[in-house]
């Protein structure tokens, strides 16, 4: 290296043979510091993700996949086998747990992982002389507990995330003879139950203290209401099954929009389970229609559900159904359908 030259008390950078200033090597300590900061930031990110998962048991990213047009309907993806006569289906937001009730065989419920592997069963409590028929299933958004309605026992059983029985749901003020069927939760954790008892079938809205705080549909001549779902705005969707109707109740408890029975495009036959995704698409499993009707929720000033399309057909091949009874959606846009007589749960995606 050339010696340092001092002119007027200031150092002149050494030059190479071609007259250009000689390049000085970069400071290695500074580069090491940058690398260390990057690694520390990466470690902090990984720790944050791990803490989130263990605290909430779901990924940080649970929003629907971007770029799905609101008018698009899903396509068949795959199927999960291992349930006999699946009647109800619910799925965790991330899709890592699929809960399926069985109308045949042991009439218990089955827990699958996101790949369709059986993780366990959800058995009702032992009770002499009690027959069971689990139908619908829903997940508490605040605790991840799983609620199952039992048609014959006339009760709702509660299980933990892995399918272990916890307790039987009890109303704060008991309603002897109530017949809970369809189940759903809103984002605040209020439980919605279709109740077949009494002269007027209805929907019960139950708060976190197990108190009935509201009823819907008592004056609407409901006949065997089955599926129920609540969207992000608080609108409630009910399949008025034997009347062949899909009803949408607004915040004031009145019918805001509906779809009826018929042979025209978008008209229903025997609607059962319902699900609503984060983009406002409403999915209705129709047992006699042998598929799932897809609608879009009305806007603020609209009075009707927009028909988007139909998925499925009758049969045993992939994408075909034999009396579907329930439908669920996860936070990633996937649609799960209980294909009852084909003994499987079909998964549809975009």
mmCIF file of C-alpha atoms in Angstrom:
data_model
loop_
_atom_site.group_PDB
_atom_site.id
_atom_site.type_symbol
_atom_site.label_atom_id
_atom_site.label_comp_id
_atom_site.label_asym_id
_atom_site.label_seq_id
_atom_site.Cartn_x
_atom_site.Cartn_y
_atom_site.Cartn_z
ATOM 1 C CA UNK A 1 0.000 0.000 0.000
ATOM 2 C CA UNK A 2 1.286 3.483 -0.835
ATOM 3 C CA UNK A 3 2.379 5.711 2.046
ATOM 4 C CA UNK A 4 0.021 8.456 3.243
ATOM 5 C CA UNK A 5 0.725 11.907 1.769
ATOM 6 C CA UNK A 6 0.026 15.081 3.743
ATOM 7 C CA UNK A 7 -0.689 18.361 1.905
ATOM 8 C CA UNK A 8 -1.490 21.513 3.902
ATOM 9 C CA UNK A 9 -2.148 19.339 6.915
ATOM 10 C CA UNK A 10 -4.793 17.174 5.141
ATOM 11 C CA UNK A 11 -4.262 13.547 4.099
ATOM 12 C CA UNK A 12 -4.414 12.736 0.393
ATOM 13 C CA UNK A 13 -5.876 9.291 -0.434
ATOM 14 C CA UNK A 14 -3.319 6.901 -1.850
ATOM 15 C CA UNK A 15 -3.617 6.261 -5.575
ATOM 16 C CA UNK A 16 -3.102 3.235 -7.741
ATOM 17 C CA UNK A 17 -0.880 3.079 -10.802
ATOM 18 C CA UNK A 18 -3.653 4.464 -13.036
ATOM 19 C CA UNK A 19 -4.172 7.514 -10.854
ATOM 20 C CA UNK A 20 -7.493 6.409 -9.262
ATOM 21 C CA UNK A 21 -7.821 6.657 -5.469
ATOM 22 C CA UNK A 22 -7.029 3.370 -3.817
ATOM 23 C CA UNK A 23 -10.202 1.619 -2.452
ATOM 24 C CA UNK A 24 -10.127 1.038 1.268
ATOM 25 C CA UNK A 25 -11.579 -2.211 2.643
ATOM 26 C CA UNK A 26 -15.040 -1.932 4.260
ATOM 27 C CA UNK A 27 -15.311 -2.168 7.972
ATOM 28 C CA UNK A 28 -15.986 -5.770 8.916
ATOM 29 C CA UNK A 29 -17.356 -4.940 12.392
ATOM 30 C CA UNK A 30 -20.104 -2.819 10.802
ATOM 31 C CA UNK A 31 -21.154 -5.660 8.486
ATOM 32 C CA UNK A 32 -21.240 -8.098 11.391
ATOM 33 C CA UNK A 33 -23.458 -5.712 13.317
ATOM 34 C CA UNK A 34 -25.951 -5.521 10.425
ATOM 35 C CA UNK A 35 -26.072 -9.319 10.129
ATOM 36 C CA UNK A 36 -26.568 -9.654 13.883
ATOM 37 C CA UNK A 37 -29.456 -7.165 13.872
ATOM 38 C CA UNK A 38 -31.116 -9.052 11.005
ATOM 39 C CA UNK A 39 -30.858 -12.373 12.840
ATOM 40 C CA UNK A 40 -32.230 -10.851 16.038
ATOM 41 C CA UNK A 41 -35.200 -9.421 14.104
ATOM 42 C CA UNK A 42 -35.878 -12.792 12.498
ATOM 43 C CA UNK A 43 -35.737 -14.507 15.892
ATOM 44 C CA UNK A 44 -38.177 -11.993 17.368
ATOM 45 C CA UNK A 45 -40.616 -12.642 14.479
ATOM 46 C CA UNK A 46 -40.460 -16.405 14.993
ATOM 47 C CA UNK A 47 -40.996 -16.042 18.749
ATOM 48 C CA UNK A 48 -44.035 -13.804 18.120
ATOM 49 C CA UNK A 49 -45.577 -16.367 15.744
ATOM 50 C CA UNK A 50 -44.952 -19.186 18.221
ATOM 51 C CA UNK A 51 -46.530 -17.262 21.110
ATOM 52 C CA UNK A 52 -49.566 -16.370 18.965
ATOM 53 C CA UNK A 53 -50.084 -19.999 18.000
ATOM 54 C CA UNK A 54 -49.812 -21.373 21.539
ATOM 55 C CA UNK A 55 -52.086 -18.683 22.941
ATOM 56 C CA UNK A 56 -54.772 -18.699 20.242
ATOM 57 C CA UNK A 57 -54.176 -22.005 18.452
ATOM 58 C CA UNK A 58 -54.472 -20.505 14.997
ATOM 59 C CA UNK A 59 -52.184 -18.840 12.491
ATOM 60 C CA UNK A 60 -51.776 -15.074 12.496
ATOM 61 C CA UNK A 61 -52.959 -14.980 8.894
ATOM 62 C CA UNK A 62 -56.539 -16.230 9.007
ATOM 63 C CA UNK A 63 -58.019 -13.844 6.490
ATOM 64 C CA UNK A 64 -59.484 -15.190 3.259
ATOM 65 C CA UNK A 65 -57.108 -15.515 0.360
ATOM 66 C CA UNK A 66 -57.001 -12.254 -1.594
ATOM 67 C CA UNK A 67 -58.068 -11.950 -5.186
ATOM 68 C CA UNK A 68 -61.214 -14.121 -5.085
ATOM 69 C CA UNK A 69 -63.991 -12.325 -6.979
ATOM 70 C CA UNK A 70 -67.188 -12.120 -4.959
ATOM 71 C CA UNK A 71 -69.173 -13.656 -7.825
ATOM 72 C CA UNK A 72 -66.943 -16.716 -8.168
ATOM 73 C CA UNK A 73 -68.008 -20.125 -6.853
ATOM 74 C CA UNK A 74 -65.539 -22.782 -5.666
ATOM 75 C CA UNK A 75 -64.420 -25.905 -7.523
ATOM 76 C CA UNK A 76 -64.008 -29.442 -6.216
ATOM 77 C CA UNK A 77 -60.655 -30.029 -4.549
ATOM 78 C CA UNK A 78 -60.626 -33.261 -2.508
ATOM 79 C CA UNK A 79 -62.608 -35.348 -0.013
ATOM 80 C CA UNK A 80 -62.190 -36.682 3.511
ATOM 81 C CA UNK A 81 -63.322 -40.235 4.225
ATOM 82 C CA UNK A 82 -63.797 -41.977 7.550
ATOM 83 C CA UNK A 83 -67.219 -40.772 8.755
ATOM 84 C CA UNK A 84 -70.355 -42.896 8.309
ATOM 85 C CA UNK A 85 -73.362 -40.911 7.176
ATOM 86 C CA UNK A 86 -71.884 -37.489 7.971
ATOM 87 C CA UNK A 87 -74.634 -35.116 9.001
ATOM 88 C CA UNK A 88 -72.930 -31.981 10.318
ATOM 89 C CA UNK A 89 -69.538 -30.425 9.658
ATOM 90 C CA UNK A 90 -67.573 -27.577 11.240
ATOM 91 C CA UNK A 91 -64.011 -26.453 10.635
ATOM 92 C CA UNK A 92 -61.515 -24.356 12.573
ATOM 93 C CA UNK A 93 -60.558 -21.011 10.988
ATOM 94 C CA UNK A 94 -57.168 -22.308 9.858
ATOM 95 C CA UNK A 95 -58.610 -25.592 8.589
ATOM 96 C CA UNK A 96 -56.445 -27.731 10.889
ATOM 97 C CA UNK A 97 -59.455 -29.337 12.603
ATOM 98 C CA UNK A 98 -62.547 -30.751 10.870
ATOM 99 C CA UNK A 99 -65.416 -31.918 13.089
ATOM 100 C CA UNK A 100 -67.991 -34.288 11.594
ATOM 101 C CA UNK A 101 -71.125 -35.765 13.184
ATOM 102 C CA UNK A 102 -72.283 -39.221 12.065
ATOM 103 C CA UNK A 103 -75.906 -40.214 11.495
ATOM 104 C CA UNK A 104 -75.040 -43.909 11.097
ATOM 105 C CA UNK A 105 -72.706 -46.429 12.704
ATOM 106 C CA UNK A 106 -71.668 -45.450 16.221
ATOM 107 C CA UNK A 107 -73.451 -42.108 15.855
ATOM 108 C CA UNK A 108 -70.568 -40.375 17.503
ATOM 109 C CA UNK A 109 -68.549 -37.569 15.974
ATOM 110 C CA UNK A 110 -65.112 -37.654 14.392
ATOM 111 C CA UNK A 111 -62.204 -35.193 14.539
ATOM 112 C CA UNK A 112 -59.952 -34.965 11.462
ATOM 113 C CA UNK A 113 -56.871 -32.874 10.818
ATOM 114 C CA UNK A 114 -56.562 -30.660 7.757
ATOM 115 C CA UNK A 115 -55.185 -33.558 5.699
ATOM 116 C CA UNK A 116 -58.107 -35.845 6.513
ATOM 117 C CA UNK A 117 -56.337 -37.993 9.108
ATOM 118 C CA UNK A 118 -58.500 -39.149 12.006
ATOM 119 C CA UNK A 119 -57.391 -37.555 15.275
ATOM 120 C CA UNK A 120 -60.092 -38.892 17.555
ATOM 121 C CA UNK A 121 -63.791 -39.224 18.280
ATOM 122 C CA UNK A 122 -66.297 -37.180 20.230
ATOM 123 C CA UNK A 123 -68.430 -39.568 22.267
ATOM 124 C CA UNK A 124 -71.471 -38.405 24.248
ATOM 125 C CA UNK A 125 -71.476 -39.010 28.004
ATOM 126 C CA UNK A 126 -72.567 -42.473 29.079
ATOM 127 C CA UNK A 127 -76.204 -42.504 30.136
ATOM 128 C CA UNK A 128 -78.303 -45.618 30.556
ATOM 129 C CA UNK A 129 -81.234 -45.789 28.166
ATOM 130 C CA UNK A 130 -80.292 -42.637 26.227
ATOM 131 C CA UNK A 131 -80.144 -42.899 22.448
ATOM 132 C CA UNK A 132 -78.119 -40.412 20.460
ATOM 133 C CA UNK A 133 -78.355 -38.761 17.066
ATOM 134 C CA UNK A 134 -75.789 -35.947 16.699
ATOM 135 C CA UNK A 135 -76.744 -33.613 13.882
ATOM 136 C CA UNK A 136 -75.125 -30.183 13.727
ATOM 137 C CA UNK A 137 -71.832 -28.902 15.082
ATOM 138 C CA UNK A 138 -70.362 -25.412 15.674
ATOM 139 C CA UNK A 139 -67.160 -23.964 17.129
ATOM 140 C CA UNK A 140 -67.114 -21.299 19.846
ATOM 141 C CA UNK A 141 -64.916 -18.513 18.389
ATOM 142 C CA UNK A 142 -63.726 -17.410 21.835
ATOM 143 C CA UNK A 143 -62.765 -20.743 23.396
ATOM 144 C CA UNK A 144 -62.472 -23.115 20.366
ATOM 145 C CA UNK A 145 -64.837 -25.489 22.178
ATOM 146 C CA UNK A 146 -67.024 -27.638 19.946
ATOM 147 C CA UNK A 147 -70.815 -27.743 20.377
ATOM 148 C CA UNK A 148 -72.854 -30.700 19.051
ATOM 149 C CA UNK A 149 -76.647 -30.873 18.942
ATOM 150 C CA UNK A 150 -78.105 -34.315 19.726
ATOM 151 C CA UNK A 151 -81.534 -34.730 18.146
ATOM 152 C CA UNK A 152 -82.712 -37.759 20.149
ATOM 153 C CA UNK A 153 -81.288 -36.695 23.505
ATOM 154 C CA UNK A 154 -82.572 -33.148 23.026
ATOM 155 C CA UNK A 155 -79.350 -31.585 24.334
ATOM 156 C CA UNK A 156 -76.157 -29.848 23.251
ATOM 157 C CA UNK A 157 -72.846 -31.453 24.208
ATOM 158 C CA UNK A 158 -69.612 -29.461 24.532
ATOM 159 C CA UNK A 159 -66.147 -30.828 23.728
ATOM 160 C CA UNK A 160 -62.668 -29.357 23.777
ATOM 161 C CA UNK A 161 -60.662 -28.696 20.639
ATOM 162 C CA UNK A 162 -59.341 -32.268 20.551
ATOM 163 C CA UNK A 163 -62.753 -33.887 21.021
ATOM 164 C CA UNK A 164 -62.762 -34.635 24.753
ATOM 165 C CA UNK A 165 -66.200 -34.310 26.351
ATOM 166 C CA UNK A 166 -66.412 -31.329 28.719
ATOM 167 C CA UNK A 167 -70.021 -30.845 29.765
ATOM 168 C CA UNK A 168 -73.640 -30.664 28.664
ATOM 169 C CA UNK A 169 -74.874 -27.192 27.793
ATOM 170 C CA UNK A 170 -77.389 -25.865 30.315
ATOM 171 C CA UNK A 171 -79.568 -22.804 29.877
ATOM 172 C CA UNK A 172 -79.599 -20.271 32.701
ATOM 173 C CA UNK A 173 -83.384 -20.660 32.788
ATOM 174 C CA UNK A 174 -84.160 -24.228 31.669
ATOM 175 C CA UNK A 175 -86.688 -24.806 28.906
ATOM 176 C CA UNK A 176 -88.064 -28.305 29.535
ATOM 177 C CA UNK A 177 -88.613 -30.174 26.283
ATOM 178 C CA UNK A 178 -86.624 -27.839 24.064
ATOM 179 C CA UNK A 179 -85.316 -29.445 20.865
ATOM 180 C CA UNK A 180 -82.061 -27.811 19.752
ATOM 181 C CA UNK A 181 -80.964 -28.551 16.197
ATOM 182 C CA UNK A 182 -79.020 -25.993 14.122
ATOM 183 C CA UNK A 183 -76.080 -24.251 15.820
ATOM 184 C CA UNK A 184 -74.023 -21.148 15.049
ATOM 185 C CA UNK A 185 -72.012 -18.458 16.806
ATOM 186 C CA UNK A 186 -71.605 -14.779 16.052
ATOM 187 C CA UNK A 187 -68.240 -13.048 16.392
ATOM 188 C CA UNK A 188 -69.049 -11.978 19.971
ATOM 189 C CA UNK A 189 -69.570 -15.586 21.015
ATOM 190 C CA UNK A 190 -73.371 -15.537 21.274
ATOM 191 C CA UNK A 191 -74.909 -18.922 20.464
ATOM 192 C CA UNK A 192 -77.773 -19.234 17.940
ATOM 193 C CA UNK A 193 -79.931 -22.369 18.122
ATOM 194 C CA UNK A 194 -82.890 -23.474 16.017
ATOM 195 C CA UNK A 195 -85.468 -24.869 18.448
ATOM 196 C CA UNK A 196 -88.140 -27.272 17.155
ATOM 197 C CA UNK A 197 -90.197 -27.322 20.361
ATOM 198 C CA UNK A 198 -93.485 -25.602 21.071
ATOM 199 C CA UNK A 199 -96.264 -24.564 18.749
ATOM 200 C CA UNK A 200 -93.994 -22.004 17.052
ATOM 201 C CA UNK A 201 -90.563 -23.139 15.999
ATOM 202 C CA UNK A 202 -87.926 -20.460 16.334
ATOM 203 C CA UNK A 203 -84.326 -19.360 16.754
ATOM 204 C CA UNK A 204 -82.955 -18.745 20.250
ATOM 205 C CA UNK A 205 -80.127 -16.253 20.752
ATOM 206 C CA UNK A 206 -78.147 -17.180 23.869
ATOM 207 C CA UNK A 207 -75.500 -14.996 25.502
ATOM 208 C CA UNK A 208 -72.258 -16.013 27.253
ATOM 209 C CA UNK A 209 -74.140 -16.444 30.524
ATOM 210 C CA UNK A 210 -76.418 -19.056 28.847
ATOM 211 C CA UNK A 211 -79.416 -16.718 29.019
ATOM 212 C CA UNK A 212 -81.882 -16.505 26.113
ATOM 213 C CA UNK A 213 -81.758 -12.826 25.206
ATOM 214 C CA UNK A 214 -83.709 -12.867 21.960
ATOM 215 C CA UNK A 215 -85.862 -15.042 19.699
ATOM 216 C CA UNK A 216 -86.331 -14.938 15.935
ATOM 217 C CA UNK A 217 -88.992 -16.354 13.643
ATOM 218 C CA UNK A 218 -91.775 -17.164 16.110
ATOM 219 C CA UNK A 219 -94.286 -15.345 13.910
ATOM 220 C CA UNK A 220 -92.901 -16.576 10.585
ATOM 221 C CA UNK A 221 -94.406 -20.095 10.585
ATOM 222 C CA UNK A 222 -91.073 -21.870 10.478
ATOM 223 C CA UNK A 223 -91.243 -25.583 9.727
ATOM 224 C CA UNK A 224 -88.274 -27.686 10.817
ATOM 225 C CA UNK A 225 -85.626 -24.937 10.656
ATOM 226 C CA UNK A 226 -82.238 -26.602 10.259
ATOM 227 C CA UNK A 227 -79.060 -24.724 9.418
ATOM 228 C CA UNK A 228 -78.205 -21.321 10.793
ATOM 229 C CA UNK A 229 -75.346 -18.882 10.201
ATOM 230 C CA UNK A 230 -74.444 -15.337 11.245
ATOM 231 C CA UNK A 231 -72.410 -12.972 9.083
ATOM 232 C CA UNK A 232 -69.928 -10.307 10.188
ATOM 233 C CA UNK A 233 -72.656 -7.632 10.187
ATOM 234 C CA UNK A 234 -74.862 -9.650 12.527
ATOM 235 C CA UNK A 235 -77.435 -10.713 9.927
ATOM 236 C CA UNK A 236 -78.835 -14.192 10.625
ATOM 237 C CA UNK A 237 -79.512 -16.818 7.934
ATOM 238 C CA UNK A 238 -81.931 -19.678 8.622
ATOM 239 C CA UNK A 239 -82.896 -22.605 6.401
ATOM 240 C CA UNK A 240 -86.658 -23.003 6.869
ATOM 241 C CA UNK A 241 -86.296 -26.537 5.648
ATOM 242 C CA UNK A 242 -89.789 -27.976 5.213
ATOM 243 C CA UNK A 243 -90.988 -24.682 3.732
ATOM 244 C CA UNK A 244 -88.099 -24.696 1.243
ATOM 245 C CA UNK A 245 -86.962 -21.210 2.252
ATOM 246 C CA UNK A 246 -83.754 -19.426 3.102
ATOM 247 C CA UNK A 247 -84.523 -16.502 5.401
ATOM 248 C CA UNK A 248 -82.222 -13.602 6.230
ATOM 249 C CA UNK A 249 -83.033 -11.702 9.427
ATOM 250 C CA UNK A 250 -81.705 -8.205 9.943
ATOM 251 C CA UNK A 251 -80.602 -6.540 13.155
ATOM 252 C CA UNK A 252 -84.208 -5.583 13.973
ATOM 253 C CA UNK A 253 -85.336 -9.221 13.884
ATOM 254 C CA UNK A 254 -87.465 -8.920 10.744
ATOM 255 C CA UNK A 255 -86.987 -10.829 7.501
ATOM 256 C CA UNK A 256 -84.733 -8.722 5.334
ATOM 257 C CA UNK A 257 -84.436 -11.075 2.340
ATOM 258 C CA UNK A 258 -85.400 -14.608 1.374
ATOM 259 C CA UNK A 259 -85.187 -17.298 -1.290
ATOM 260 C CA UNK A 260 -88.071 -19.695 -1.862
ATOM 261 C CA UNK A 261 -88.758 -23.149 -3.192
ATOM 262 C CA UNK A 262 -89.235 -23.735 -6.902
ATOM 263 C CA UNK A 263 -87.801 -25.043 -10.144
ATOM 264 C CA UNK A 264 -86.327 -21.762 -11.359
ATOM 265 C CA UNK A 265 -82.672 -20.856 -11.250
ATOM 266 C CA UNK A 266 -81.541 -20.370 -7.672
ATOM 267 C CA UNK A 267 -84.732 -21.709 -6.108
ATOM 268 C CA UNK A 268 -84.406 -24.217 -3.302
ATOM 269 C CA UNK A 269 -85.730 -27.718 -2.663
ATOM 270 C CA UNK A 270 -84.941 -29.006 0.832
ATOM 271 C CA UNK A 271 -82.360 -26.606 2.323
ATOM 272 C CA UNK A 272 -80.361 -27.842 5.294
ATOM 273 C CA UNK A 273 -76.988 -26.544 6.536
ATOM 274 C CA UNK A 274 -75.795 -22.970 5.931
ATOM 275 C CA UNK A 275 -72.430 -21.203 6.009
ATOM 276 C CA UNK A 276 -71.326 -17.633 5.278
ATOM 277 C CA UNK A 277 -67.769 -16.672 4.333
ATOM 278 C CA UNK A 278 -65.894 -13.440 4.946
ATOM 279 C CA UNK A 279 -66.762 -12.090 1.496
ATOM 280 C CA UNK A 280 -70.515 -12.311 1.991
ATOM 281 C CA UNK A 281 -71.076 -15.523 0.043
ATOM 282 C CA UNK A 282 -73.876 -17.673 1.491
ATOM 283 C CA UNK A 283 -73.682 -21.450 0.984
ATOM 284 C CA UNK A 284 -76.794 -23.597 1.409
ATOM 285 C CA UNK A 285 -76.651 -27.403 1.306
ATOM 286 C CA UNK A 286 -79.784 -28.687 -0.441
ATOM 287 C CA UNK A 287 -80.537 -32.367 0.149
ATOM 288 C CA UNK A 288 -82.992 -32.857 -2.709
ATOM 289 C CA UNK A 289 -81.107 -30.492 -5.019
ATOM 290 C CA UNK A 290 -78.018 -32.708 -4.544
ATOM 291 C CA UNK A 291 -75.605 -29.847 -4.146
ATOM 292 C CA UNK A 292 -74.897 -26.444 -2.675
ATOM 293 C CA UNK A 293 -76.538 -23.189 -3.720
ATOM 294 C CA UNK A 294 -74.315 -20.106 -3.560
ATOM 295 C CA UNK A 295 -75.726 -16.619 -3.016
ATOM 296 C CA UNK A 296 -74.335 -13.233 -2.131
ATOM 297 C CA UNK A 297 -75.660 -11.219 0.778
ATOM 298 C CA UNK A 298 -77.621 -8.109 -0.186
ATOM 299 C CA UNK A 299 -76.141 -4.645 0.192
ATOM 300 C CA UNK A 300 -77.436 -2.121 2.696
ATOM 301 C CA UNK A 301 -80.314 -0.993 0.478
ATOM 302 C CA UNK A 302 -81.085 -4.327 -1.182
ATOM 303 C CA UNK A 303 -83.871 -6.731 -0.342
ATOM 304 C CA UNK A 304 -82.742 -9.913 -2.077
ATOM 305 C CA UNK A 305 -79.949 -12.446 -2.089
ATOM 306 C CA UNK A 306 -78.082 -12.550 -5.406
ATOM 307 C CA UNK A 307 -77.799 -16.028 -6.892
ATOM 308 C CA UNK A 308 -74.188 -16.783 -7.857
ATOM 309 C CA UNK A 309 -74.328 -20.420 -8.871
ATOM 310 C CA UNK A 310 -74.625 -24.054 -7.878
ATOM 311 C CA UNK A 311 -71.945 -26.622 -7.091
ATOM 312 C CA UNK A 312 -72.414 -30.349 -7.404
ATOM 313 C CA UNK A 313 -74.744 -32.858 -9.034
ATOM 314 C CA UNK A 314 -76.216 -36.207 -8.049
ATOM 315 C CA UNK A 315 -73.875 -39.180 -8.020
ATOM 316 C CA UNK A 316 -70.890 -40.851 -6.417
ATOM 317 C CA UNK A 317 -68.008 -39.379 -8.409
ATOM 318 C CA UNK A 318 -65.786 -36.522 -7.252
ATOM 319 C CA UNK A 319 -67.841 -33.355 -6.981
ATOM 320 C CA UNK A 320 -71.183 -35.206 -6.959
ATOM 321 C CA UNK A 321 -73.450 -35.632 -3.924
ATOM 322 C CA UNK A 322 -75.960 -38.000 -2.398
ATOM 323 C CA UNK A 323 -78.095 -35.928 -0.036
ATOM 324 C CA UNK A 324 -75.691 -33.311 1.331
ATOM 325 C CA UNK A 325 -76.803 -32.064 4.725
ATOM 326 C CA UNK A 326 -74.322 -29.496 6.050
ATOM 327 C CA UNK A 327 -71.718 -26.992 4.917
ATOM 328 C CA UNK A 328 -68.892 -25.057 6.597
ATOM 329 C CA UNK A 329 -66.195 -22.586 5.537
ATOM 330 C CA UNK A 330 -62.749 -21.814 6.907
ATOM 331 C CA UNK A 331 -60.936 -18.483 6.936
ATOM 332 C CA UNK A 332 -58.931 -19.417 3.828
ATOM 333 C CA UNK A 333 -61.952 -19.639 1.548
ATOM 334 C CA UNK A 334 -62.366 -23.426 1.515
ATOM 335 C CA UNK A 335 -65.872 -24.940 1.604
ATOM 336 C CA UNK A 336 -66.603 -28.240 3.400
ATOM 337 C CA UNK A 337 -69.759 -30.225 2.573
ATOM 338 C CA UNK A 338 -71.131 -33.229 4.492
ATOM 339 C CA UNK A 339 -71.962 -35.640 1.636
ATOM 340 C CA UNK A 340 -74.187 -37.867 3.770
ATOM 341 C CA UNK A 341 -74.968 -40.952 1.699
ATOM 342 C CA UNK A 342 -71.495 -41.017 0.107
ATOM 343 C CA UNK A 343 -69.880 -41.217 3.569
ATOM 344 C CA UNK A 344 -67.466 -38.348 2.992
ATOM 345 C CA UNK A 345 -66.846 -34.649 3.459
ATOM 346 C CA UNK A 346 -66.043 -32.882 0.216
ATOM 347 C CA UNK A 347 -63.712 -29.874 0.157
ATOM 348 C CA UNK A 348 -64.147 -27.185 -2.478
ATOM 349 C CA UNK A 349 -61.776 -24.259 -3.005
ATOM 350 C CA UNK A 350 -60.948 -21.393 -5.378
#
